Amino acid sequence: MPAIFTVDPRSGVPIYLQLIEQVKRSVAIGALADGEQLPTVKALALDLTINPNTVARAYRELERDQVIETSPGRGSFIRANGAGASSKQAVSAMAATSLDNAIREAKAVGLTRTDLNALFEDALARWFPKKENA
Amino acid sequence: MSTISIRDLTKTYNATPAVQDLSLDVEPGSVFGLLGPNGAGKTTTFKCMLGLAQPSNGTILYEGEPLTPARFETLSYVPEKSVLYDWMTVGQHLEMQRRAFARFDGKRAAELMNLFSLDPKKRVRNLSKGMRTMVALVMAFSTQPEILVLDEPTSGLDPINQRAVLNLLVDAAARGVTVVFSSHQIGQVERAADTIAILQRGRLLLSGAVDDLKAGWKIVEGIFPDDRFAINGIASDPRVHRVDRAGRIVRLSVEREAGAVGAALQAVGAESVREVDLNLEDIFLNAVDPKSEAGAYLEAR
């Protein structure tokens, strides 16, 4: 059972959405490999002490998003094809939202476009040092 | 069809209503959490559900029919107050349960005794409040119930045993058992329940699927260029439950369609709008009208 899943029941984000996000993120960064088996609904529900219907809902939506496939009697698995692409897309969307929130906050406290540009360049320089300019 | 369907339930004790016009549906296989402070009417609702109290008005149906003796066999109830006999041992209580319930599962009982480290030879009088609760839970879970009704099942337990009890609920739900439980600890309900109802002074304040409530309720915060802004009709929008203003910021508690309410704020000049997620406790606090009795209760807290 991958210990990479955690949920915060006290968060305002519905638990099934937290799970979906974590599975997609794990796939995108390679912590969950193609074809890897996910815990059963019951096992994950007990492990995290959350409602089994909530886990089942997350799995249903992951299946609809073509991240996992479920075969009756065998369990749920990360899809061999396509899981990576749709997960990467989901994670970039999360990053875009975070960036958007940061810009909105900065704008609200009066930072200008030039200020933000400078901040952004600084951050980029830290994350992408000159050597690996790719 | 709902496993349990409560319609217009009213129960009055000496002209004082304990529950008023309560309607709820518990769907098959769901874990239904009943929330509310002491005196909200949770225990009275349970008693009416189990036929231990006669409703003053309204109906309670199980899969469309009134509670029958056959249905009662498949139902386990753990009351809030211990109903164990002080002079009997834990083992004797289990023996009593075995004789009373044809569906008693000795193997399951032994598993649960082990899980909670309970000693069958101990007399109830020598048990702590938490251990008594666990004995009652072992009795309830060992009759292969199809419906579990648990009144404050985690009260008096330490955090480890609280988690063990919540896991029993999760396990039961995974086996298809329908669970109704009450708690005044919102965090536990938020974890184990898929559906909740919040009672306040005998009345239903809020109910729904936990995920839907969280997806629907938001704080919509708008920041205006200065503090001389007007939000026109937005305050009386039926989706908006509360308006808090401070300086050039307005915060709206919105029940649904936060996006549309945010757009309305932008239309009256907000230069920045954001949505903040709310957990169940926040939703509860925001659903309460500060001018109502419930609001007064929260103020006083």
GROMACS .gro file of C-alpha atoms in nm:
model
  435
    1MET     CA    1   0.000   0.000   0.000
    2PRO     CA    2   0.169   0.321  -0.109
    3ALA     CA    3   0.194   0.551   0.189
    4ILE     CA    4   0.190   0.847  -0.047
    5PHE     CA    5  -0.177   0.922   0.007
    6THR     CA    6  -0.286   1.144   0.291
    7VAL     CA    7  -0.608   1.335   0.327
    8ASP     CA    8  -0.706   1.624   0.543
    9PRO     CA    9  -1.071   1.566   0.634
   10ARG     CA   10  -1.089   1.909   0.796
   11SER     CA   11  -1.000   2.082   0.473
   12GLY     CA   12  -1.270   2.254   0.272
   13VAL     CA   13  -1.163   2.054  -0.033
   14PRO     CA   14  -1.382   1.742  -0.066
   15ILE     CA   15  -1.186   1.429   0.027
   16TYR     CA   16  -1.250   1.259  -0.308
   17LEU     CA   17  -1.096   1.558  -0.487
   18GLN     CA   18  -0.792   1.543  -0.257
   19LEU     CA   19  -0.747   1.177  -0.351
   20ILE     CA   20  -0.788   1.240  -0.724
   21GLU     CA   21  -0.532   1.520  -0.708
   22GLN     CA   22  -0.284   1.301  -0.520
   23VAL     CA   23  -0.315   1.008  -0.757
   24LYS     CA   24  -0.264   1.235  -1.058
   25ARG     CA   25   0.030   1.405  -0.895
   26SER     CA   26   0.187   1.070  -0.804
   27VAL     CA   27   0.149   0.953  -1.163
   28ALA     CA   28   0.288   1.279  -1.303
   29ILE     CA   29   0.602   1.263  -1.088
   30GLY     CA   30   0.641   0.889  -1.141
   31ALA     CA   31   0.566   0.775  -0.784
   32LEU     CA   32   0.295   0.555  -0.932
   33ALA     CA   33   0.413   0.363  -1.238
   34ASP     CA   34   0.217   0.244  -1.540
   35GLY     CA   35   0.024  -0.069  -1.453
   36GLU     CA   36   0.078  -0.028  -1.080
   37GLN     CA   37  -0.205  -0.155  -0.864
   38LEU     CA   38  -0.395   0.079  -0.634
   39PRO     CA   39  -0.521  -0.040  -0.295
   40THR     CA   40  -0.877  -0.170  -0.289
   41VAL     CA   41  -1.150   0.076  -0.194
   42LYS     CA   42  -1.191  -0.091   0.143
   43ALA     CA   43  -0.816  -0.104   0.217
   44LEU     CA   44  -0.765   0.262   0.135
   45ALA     CA   45  -1.078   0.365   0.328
   46LEU     CA   46  -0.953   0.180   0.637
   47ASP     CA   47  -0.599   0.306   0.595
   48LEU     CA   48  -0.709   0.669   0.586
   49THR     CA   49  -1.022   0.622   0.805
   50ILE     CA   50  -1.249   0.775   0.545
   51ASN     CA   51  -1.581   0.673   0.399
   52PRO     CA   52  -1.554   0.390   0.141
   53ASN     CA   53  -1.808   0.563  -0.084
   54THR     CA   54  -1.570   0.860  -0.098
   55VAL     CA   55  -1.282   0.640  -0.215
   56ALA     CA   56  -1.511   0.468  -0.466
   57ARG     CA   57  -1.612   0.807  -0.605
   58ALA     CA   58  -1.248   0.912  -0.647
   59TYR     CA   59  -1.171   0.586  -0.829
   60ARG     CA   60  -1.476   0.628  -1.055
   61GLU     CA   61  -1.366   0.977  -1.155
   62LEU     CA   62  -1.005   0.866  -1.207
   63GLU     CA   63  -1.135   0.594  -1.434
   64ARG     CA   64  -1.346   0.846  -1.625
   65ASP     CA   65  -1.038   1.068  -1.662
   66GLN     CA   66  -0.855   0.761  -1.799
   67VAL     CA   67  -0.591   0.767  -1.527
   68ILE     CA   68  -0.678   0.425  -1.386
   69GLU     CA   69  -0.857   0.119  -1.513
   70THR     CA   70  -1.055  -0.121  -1.301
   71SER     CA   71  -1.119  -0.479  -1.389
   72PRO     CA   72  -1.382  -0.655  -1.181
   73GLY     CA   73  -1.229  -0.900  -0.940
   74ARG     CA   74  -0.872  -0.790  -1.007
   75GLY     CA   75  -0.867  -0.433  -0.882
   76SER     CA   76  -0.769  -0.087  -1.001
   77PHE     CA   77  -0.448  -0.014  -1.188
   78ILE     CA   78  -0.271   0.289  -1.330
   79ARG     CA   79  -0.343   0.284  -1.704
   80ALA     CA   80  -0.048   0.180  -1.914
   81ASN     CA   81  -0.130   0.434  -2.184
   82GLY     CA   82  -0.251   0.785  -2.135
   83ALA     CA   83  -0.237   0.807  -1.757
   84GLY     CA   84   0.085   1.009  -1.772
   85ALA     CA   85  -0.046   1.261  -2.024
   86SER     CA   86  -0.374   1.335  -1.850
   87SER     CA   87  -0.204   1.350  -1.509
   88LYS     CA   88   0.060   1.593  -1.633
   89GLN     CA   89  -0.216   1.807  -1.773
   90ALA     CA   90  -0.396   1.801  -1.437
   91VAL     CA   91  -0.081   1.892  -1.247
   92SER     CA   92  -0.001   2.180  -1.484
   93ALA     CA   93  -0.354   2.303  -1.432
   94MET     CA   94  -0.294   2.298  -1.053
   95ALA     CA   95   0.030   2.491  -1.102
   96ALA     CA   96  -0.145   2.746  -1.324
   97THR     CA   97  -0.411   2.796  -1.057
   98SER     CA   98  -0.146   2.849  -0.788
   99LEU     CA   99   0.030   3.102  -1.007
  100ASP     CA  100  -0.297   3.279  -1.079
  101ASN     CA  101  -0.376   3.300  -0.705
  102ALA     CA  102  -0.031   3.440  -0.631
  103ILE     CA  103  -0.066   3.708  -0.898
  104ARG     CA  104  -0.413   3.805  -0.777
  105GLU     CA  105  -0.289   3.843  -0.420
  106ALA     CA  106   0.013   4.046  -0.531
  107LYS     CA  107  -0.203   4.270  -0.747
  108ALA     CA  108  -0.448   4.323  -0.461
  109VAL     CA  109  -0.172   4.455  -0.236
  110GLY     CA  110  -0.058   4.693  -0.510
  111LEU     CA  111   0.235   4.523  -0.683
  112THR     CA  112   0.278   4.635  -1.044
  113ARG     CA  113   0.339   4.427  -1.352
  114THR     CA  114   0.707   4.529  -1.341
  115ASP     CA  115   0.737   4.425  -0.972
  116LEU     CA  116   0.582   4.089  -1.051
  117ASN     CA  117   0.802   4.037  -1.353
  118ALA     CA  118   1.110   4.089  -1.137
  119LEU     CA  119   0.979   3.842  -0.877
  120PHE     CA  120   0.901   3.590  -1.145
  121GLU     CA  121   1.247   3.622  -1.306
  122ASP     CA  122   1.409   3.575  -0.964
  123ALA     CA  123   1.206   3.261  -0.897
  124LEU     CA  124   1.282   3.121  -1.242
  125ALA     CA  125   1.654   3.186  -1.194
  126ARG     CA  126   1.643   2.988  -0.870
  127TRP     CA  127   1.452   2.692  -1.015
  128PHE     CA  128   1.626   2.688  -1.353
  129PRO     CA  129   1.990   2.784  -1.295
  130LYS     CA  130   2.178   2.904  -1.607
  131LYS     CA  131   2.358   2.569  -1.664
  132GLU     CA  132   2.039   2.372  -1.727
  133ASN     CA  133   1.884   2.641  -1.940
  134ALA     CA  134   1.683   2.386  -2.134
  135MET     CA  135  -3.554   0.337  -0.194
  136SER     CA  136  -3.410   0.494   0.120
  137THR     CA  137  -3.309   0.253   0.395
  138ILE     CA  138  -3.455   0.490   0.652
  139SER     CA  139  -3.697   0.766   0.570
  140ILE     CA  140  -3.801   1.014   0.838
  141ARG     CA  141  -4.091   1.245   0.750
  142ASP     CA  142  -4.210   1.546   0.950
  143LEU     CA  143  -4.100   1.391   1.278
  144THR     CA  144  -4.205   1.585   1.586
  145LYS     CA  145  -4.158   1.460   1.940
  146THR     CA  146  -4.283   1.666   2.229
  147TYR     CA  147  -4.208   1.602   2.596
  148ASN     CA  148  -4.443   1.786   2.835
  149ALA     CA  149  -4.527   2.043   2.568
  150THR     CA  150  -4.156   2.103   2.500
  151PRO     CA  151  -4.062   1.998   2.148
  152ALA     CA  152  -3.740   1.792   2.143
  153VAL     CA  153  -3.761   1.738   1.768
  154GLN     CA  154  -3.966   1.946   1.526
  155ASP     CA  155  -4.069   1.873   1.166
  156LEU     CA  156  -3.760   1.670   1.094
  157SER     CA  157  -3.732   1.500   0.756
  158LEU     CA  158  -3.428   1.293   0.662
  159ASP     CA  159  -3.339   1.013   0.423
  160VAL     CA  160  -3.066   0.762   0.493
  161GLU     CA  161  -2.956   0.590   0.173
  162PRO     CA  162  -2.849   0.224   0.161
  163GLY     CA  163  -2.483   0.169   0.249
  164SER     CA  164  -2.424   0.525   0.354
  165VAL     CA  165  -2.267   0.650   0.674
  166PHE     CA  166  -2.495   0.920   0.801
  167GLY     CA  167  -2.362   1.160   1.062
  168LEU     CA  168  -2.601   1.347   1.286
  169LEU     CA  169  -2.442   1.657   1.432
  170GLY     CA  170  -2.546   1.912   1.685
  171PRO     CA  171  -2.480   2.036   2.036
  172ASN     CA  172  -2.628   1.868   2.343
  173GLY     CA  173  -3.003   1.903   2.347
  174ALA     CA  174  -3.029   1.936   1.969
  175GLY     CA  175  -3.258   1.632   1.945
  176LYS     CA  176  -3.018   1.362   1.824
  177THR     CA  177  -3.098   1.105   2.094
  178THR     CA  178  -3.472   1.170   2.068
  179THR     CA  179  -3.452   1.112   1.693
  180PHE     CA  180  -3.275   0.780   1.752
  181LYS     CA  181  -3.530   0.672   2.012
  182CYS     CA  182  -3.813   0.744   1.772
  183MET     CA  183  -3.631   0.555   1.495
  184LEU     CA  184  -3.601   0.248   1.717
  185GLY     CA  185  -3.954   0.256   1.852
  186LEU     CA  186  -3.828   0.338   2.201
  187ALA     CA  187  -4.024   0.663   2.192
  188GLN     CA  188  -4.355   0.727   2.022
  189PRO     CA  189  -4.340   1.019   1.776
  190SER     CA  190  -4.592   1.295   1.849
  191ASN     CA  191  -4.623   1.338   1.473
  192GLY     CA  192  -4.464   1.211   1.153
  193THR     CA  193  -4.350   0.876   1.020
  194ILE     CA  194  -4.032   0.668   1.014
  195LEU     CA  195  -4.012   0.402   0.745
  196TYR     CA  196  -3.752   0.134   0.675
  197GLU     CA  197  -3.742   0.056   0.303
  198GLY     CA  198  -4.095   0.192   0.286
  199GLU     CA  199  -4.245   0.005   0.579
  200PRO     CA  200  -4.274   0.068   0.954
  201LEU     CA  201  -4.026  -0.102   1.187
  202THR     CA  202  -4.113  -0.474   1.207
  203PRO     CA  203  -3.977  -0.731   1.454
  204ALA     CA  204  -3.791  -0.895   1.162
  205ARG     CA  205  -3.624  -0.564   1.074
  206PHE     CA  206  -3.547  -0.501   1.441
  207GLU     CA  207  -3.338  -0.825   1.442
  208THR     CA  208  -3.109  -0.673   1.177
  209LEU     CA  209  -3.068  -0.345   1.359
  210SER     CA  210  -2.809  -0.268   1.625
  211TYR     CA  211  -2.836   0.031   1.854
  212VAL     CA  212  -2.577   0.162   2.094
  213PRO     CA  213  -2.729   0.426   2.320
  214GLU     CA  214  -2.524   0.714   2.451
  215LYS     CA  215  -2.567   0.607   2.811
  216SER     CA  216  -2.436   0.264   2.904
  217VAL     CA  217  -2.706   0.001   2.944
  218LEU     CA  218  -2.469  -0.265   3.075
  219TYR     CA  219  -2.523  -0.441   3.407
  220ASP     CA  220  -2.261  -0.348   3.666
  221TRP     CA  221  -2.263  -0.687   3.839
  222MET     CA  222  -2.217  -0.890   3.520
  223THR     CA  223  -1.890  -0.970   3.345
  224VAL     CA  224  -1.811  -0.870   2.987
  225GLY     CA  225  -1.832  -1.238   2.884
  226GLN     CA  226  -2.177  -1.271   3.040
  227HIS     CA  227  -2.295  -0.974   2.836
  228LEU     CA  228  -2.177  -1.143   2.518
  229GLU     CA  229  -2.351  -1.465   2.624
  230MET     CA  230  -2.670  -1.263   2.676
  231GLN     CA  231  -2.630  -1.119   2.326
  232ARG     CA  232  -2.575  -1.470   2.181
  233ARG     CA  233  -2.900  -1.593   2.334
  234ALA     CA  234  -3.100  -1.286   2.229
  235PHE     CA  235  -2.984  -1.264   1.866
  236ALA     CA  236  -3.006  -1.553   1.622
  237ARG     CA  237  -2.754  -1.368   1.404
  238PHE     CA  238  -2.488  -1.346   1.678
  239ASP     CA  239  -2.141  -1.416   1.533
  240GLY     CA  240  -1.909  -1.548   1.805
  241LYS     CA  241  -1.601  -1.529   1.585
  242ARG     CA  242  -1.662  -1.163   1.508
  243ALA     CA  243  -1.723  -1.092   1.878
  244ALA     CA  244  -1.389  -1.255   1.967
  245GLU     CA  245  -1.211  -1.050   1.696
  246LEU     CA  246  -1.354  -0.728   1.833
  247MET     CA  247  -1.279  -0.819   2.196
  248ASN     CA  248  -0.921  -0.866   2.084
  249LEU     CA  249  -0.916  -0.540   1.886
  250PHE     CA  250  -1.018  -0.342   2.194
  251SER     CA  251  -0.812  -0.559   2.435
  252LEU     CA  252  -1.119  -0.639   2.645
  253ASP     CA  253  -1.106  -0.904   2.916
  254PRO     CA  254  -1.423  -1.122   2.919
  255LYS     CA  255  -1.374  -1.205   3.288
  256LYS     CA  256  -1.388  -0.843   3.403
  257ARG     CA  257  -1.701  -0.713   3.572
  258VAL     CA  258  -1.859  -0.406   3.415
  259ARG     CA  259  -1.839  -0.216   3.746
  260ASN     CA  260  -1.460  -0.228   3.716
  261LEU     CA  261  -1.453  -0.083   3.364
  262SER     CA  262  -1.385   0.279   3.268
  263LYS     CA  263  -1.649   0.473   3.074
  264GLY     CA  264  -1.452   0.424   2.754
  265MET     CA  265  -1.425   0.047   2.806
  266ARG     CA  266  -1.799   0.024   2.871
  267THR     CA  267  -1.859   0.200   2.541
  268MET     CA  268  -1.633  -0.053   2.370
  269VAL     CA  269  -1.821  -0.347   2.524
  270ALA     CA  270  -2.148  -0.202   2.398
  271LEU     CA  271  -1.993  -0.159   2.052
  272VAL     CA  272  -1.865  -0.519   2.047
  273MET     CA  273  -2.218  -0.636   2.134
  274ALA     CA  274  -2.369  -0.421   1.859
  275PHE     CA  275  -2.122  -0.520   1.589
  276SER     CA  276  -2.133  -0.893   1.656
  277THR     CA  277  -2.495  -0.953   1.552
  278GLN     CA  278  -2.422  -0.903   1.179
  279PRO     CA  279  -2.637  -0.589   1.167
  280GLU     CA  280  -2.765  -0.444   0.841
  281ILE     CA  281  -2.835  -0.112   1.008
  282LEU     CA  282  -2.625   0.036   1.288
  283VAL     CA  283  -2.750   0.324   1.498
  284LEU     CA  284  -2.481   0.463   1.727
  285ASP     CA  285  -2.538   0.750   1.966
  286GLU     CA  286  -2.205   0.925   2.034
  287PRO     CA  287  -2.003   0.606   1.979
  288THR     CA  288  -1.666   0.774   2.036
  289SER     CA  289  -1.746   0.977   2.345
  290GLY     CA  290  -1.518   0.904   2.637
  291LEU     CA  291  -1.263   0.718   2.423
  292ASP     CA  292  -0.896   0.807   2.389
  293PRO     CA  293  -0.778   0.912   2.039
  294ILE     CA  294  -0.649   0.564   1.950
  295ASN     CA  295  -0.975   0.392   2.038
  296GLN     CA  296  -1.172   0.674   1.874
  297ARG     CA  297  -0.987   0.596   1.553
  298ALA     CA  298  -1.050   0.222   1.602
  299VAL     CA  299  -1.424   0.288   1.638
  300LEU     CA  300  -1.431   0.512   1.330
  301ASN     CA  301  -1.253   0.234   1.141
  302LEU     CA  302  -1.524  -0.008   1.255
  303LEU     CA  303  -1.778   0.226   1.096
  304VAL     CA  304  -1.571   0.242   0.777
  305ASP     CA  305  -1.537  -0.137   0.775
  306ALA     CA  306  -1.912  -0.181   0.829
  307ALA     CA  307  -1.986   0.062   0.545
  308ALA     CA  308  -1.748  -0.129   0.317
  309ARG     CA  309  -1.953  -0.442   0.394
  310GLY     CA  310  -2.269  -0.261   0.285
  311VAL     CA  311  -2.406  -0.188   0.633
  312THR     CA  312  -2.602   0.135   0.666
  313VAL     CA  313  -2.469   0.340   0.957
  314VAL     CA  314  -2.630   0.631   1.139
  315PHE     CA  315  -2.422   0.787   1.413
  316SER     CA  316  -2.421   1.103   1.614
  317SER     CA  317  -2.134   1.308   1.737
  318HIS     CA  318  -2.067   1.658   1.853
  319GLN     CA  319  -1.715   1.638   1.711
  320ILE     CA  320  -1.743   1.765   1.358
  321GLY     CA  321  -1.398   1.637   1.262
  322GLN     CA  322  -1.496   1.274   1.314
  323VAL     CA  323  -1.814   1.310   1.119
  324GLU     CA  324  -1.623   1.480   0.840
  325ARG     CA  325  -1.397   1.176   0.818
  326ALA     CA  326  -1.633   0.881   0.835
  327ALA     CA  327  -1.965   1.012   0.708
  328ASP     CA  328  -2.069   1.062   0.348
  329THR     CA  329  -2.392   1.238   0.443
  330ILE     CA  330  -2.466   1.467   0.735
  331ALA     CA  331  -2.748   1.649   0.903
  332ILE     CA  332  -2.699   1.929   1.154
  333LEU     CA  333  -2.967   1.969   1.419
  334GLN     CA  334  -3.016   2.276   1.631
  335ARG     CA  335  -3.282   2.291   1.901
  336GLY     CA  336  -3.477   2.006   1.747
  337ARG     CA  337  -3.478   2.149   1.398
  338LEU     CA  338  -3.283   2.060   1.088
  339LEU     CA  339  -3.033   2.333   1.013
  340LEU     CA  340  -2.849   2.181   0.721
  341SER     CA  341  -2.818   1.842   0.552
  342GLY     CA  342  -2.660   1.686   0.248
  343ALA     CA  343  -2.367   1.491   0.110
  344VAL     CA  344  -2.046   1.611   0.280
  345ASP     CA  345  -1.868   1.651  -0.055
  346ASP     CA  346  -2.158   1.844  -0.209
  347LEU     CA  347  -2.176   2.078   0.089
  348LYS     CA  348  -1.802   2.144   0.065
  349ALA     CA  349  -1.819   2.191  -0.311
  350GLY     CA  350  -2.113   2.430  -0.281
  351TRP     CA  351  -2.032   2.651   0.018
  352LYS     CA  352  -1.762   2.912  -0.034
  353ILE     CA  353  -1.651   3.242   0.102
  354VAL     CA  354  -1.636   3.483  -0.190
  355GLU     CA  355  -1.399   3.763  -0.109
  356GLY     CA  356  -1.393   4.079  -0.316
  357ILE     CA  357  -1.137   4.357  -0.290
  358PHE     CA  358  -1.247   4.701  -0.411
  359PRO     CA  359  -1.031   5.002  -0.507
  360ASP     CA  360  -1.144   5.186  -0.190
  361ASP     CA  361  -1.388   5.148   0.100
  362ARG     CA  362  -1.667   5.352  -0.060
  363PHE     CA  363  -1.801   5.062  -0.263
  364ALA     CA  364  -2.165   4.948  -0.283
  365ILE     CA  365  -2.261   4.587  -0.353
  366ASN     CA  366  -2.619   4.681  -0.447
  367GLY     CA  367  -2.856   4.382  -0.443
  368ILE     CA  368  -2.592   4.115  -0.382
  369ALA     CA  369  -2.651   4.112  -0.004
  370SER     CA  370  -3.010   3.999  -0.055
  371ASP     CA  371  -2.921   3.732  -0.313
  372PRO     CA  372  -3.073   3.403  -0.186
  373ARG     CA  373  -2.736   3.230  -0.240
  374VAL     CA  374  -2.567   3.472  -0.001
  375HIS     CA  375  -2.607   3.389   0.370
  376ARG     CA  376  -2.383   3.644   0.531
  377VAL     CA  377  -2.202   3.963   0.442
  378ASP     CA  378  -1.898   4.091   0.630
  379ARG     CA  379  -1.735   4.419   0.530
  380ALA     CA  380  -1.404   4.561   0.646
  381GLY     CA  381  -1.234   4.850   0.471
  382ARG     CA  382  -1.217   4.779   0.102
  383ILE     CA  383  -1.283   4.406   0.146
  384VAL     CA  384  -1.616   4.227   0.145
  385ARG     CA  385  -1.660   3.861   0.236
  386LEU     CA  386  -1.976   3.680   0.137
  387SER     CA  387  -2.081   3.337   0.268
  388VAL     CA  388  -2.228   3.171  -0.036
  389GLU     CA  389  -2.430   2.850  -0.037
  390ARG     CA  390  -2.390   2.763  -0.405
  391GLU     CA  391  -2.278   2.904  -0.741
  392ALA     CA  392  -1.990   3.098  -0.591
  393GLY     CA  393  -1.860   3.171  -0.941
  394ALA     CA  394  -2.173   3.361  -1.037
  395VAL     CA  395  -2.170   3.557  -0.711
  396GLY     CA  396  -1.803   3.642  -0.770
  397ALA     CA  397  -1.889   3.766  -1.119
  398ALA     CA  398  -2.161   3.985  -0.968
  399LEU     CA  399  -1.901   4.137  -0.733
  400GLN     CA  400  -1.675   4.209  -1.029
  401ALA     CA  401  -1.968   4.369  -1.210
  402VAL     CA  402  -2.007   4.622  -0.926
  403GLY     CA  403  -1.637   4.709  -0.932
  404ALA     CA  404  -1.440   4.452  -0.731
  405GLU     CA  405  -1.089   4.446  -0.873
  406SER     CA  406  -0.995   4.111  -0.723
  407VAL     CA  407  -1.225   3.823  -0.635
  408ARG     CA  408  -1.134   3.492  -0.480
  409GLU     CA  409  -1.315   3.187  -0.344
  410VAL     CA  410  -1.217   3.029  -0.013
  411ASP     CA  411  -1.310   2.665   0.064
  412LEU     CA  412  -1.501   2.594   0.383
  413ASN     CA  413  -1.487   2.286   0.601
  414LEU     CA  414  -1.797   2.151   0.773
  415GLU     CA  415  -1.747   2.355   1.086
  416ASP     CA  416  -1.716   2.675   0.880
  417ILE     CA  417  -2.023   2.577   0.679
  418PHE     CA  418  -2.215   2.521   1.000
  419LEU     CA  419  -2.109   2.858   1.137
  420ASN     CA  420  -2.189   3.033   0.811
  421ALA     CA  421  -2.526   2.861   0.769
  422VAL     CA  422  -2.639   2.994   1.104
  423ASP     CA  423  -2.808   3.329   1.090
  424PRO     CA  424  -2.633   3.536   1.359
  425LYS     CA  425  -2.970   3.682   1.458
  426SER     CA  426  -3.130   3.339   1.515
  427GLU     CA  427  -3.135   3.134   1.834
  428ALA     CA  428  -2.854   2.920   1.694
  429GLY     CA  429  -2.657   3.233   1.623
  430ALA     CA  430  -2.704   3.347   1.981
  431TYR     CA  431  -2.580   3.007   2.096
  432LEU     CA  432  -2.265   3.044   1.886
  433GLU     CA  433  -2.209   3.398   2.008
  434ALA     CA  434  -2.238   3.280   2.367
  435ARG     CA  435  -1.990   2.998   2.316
   0.00000   0.00000   0.00000
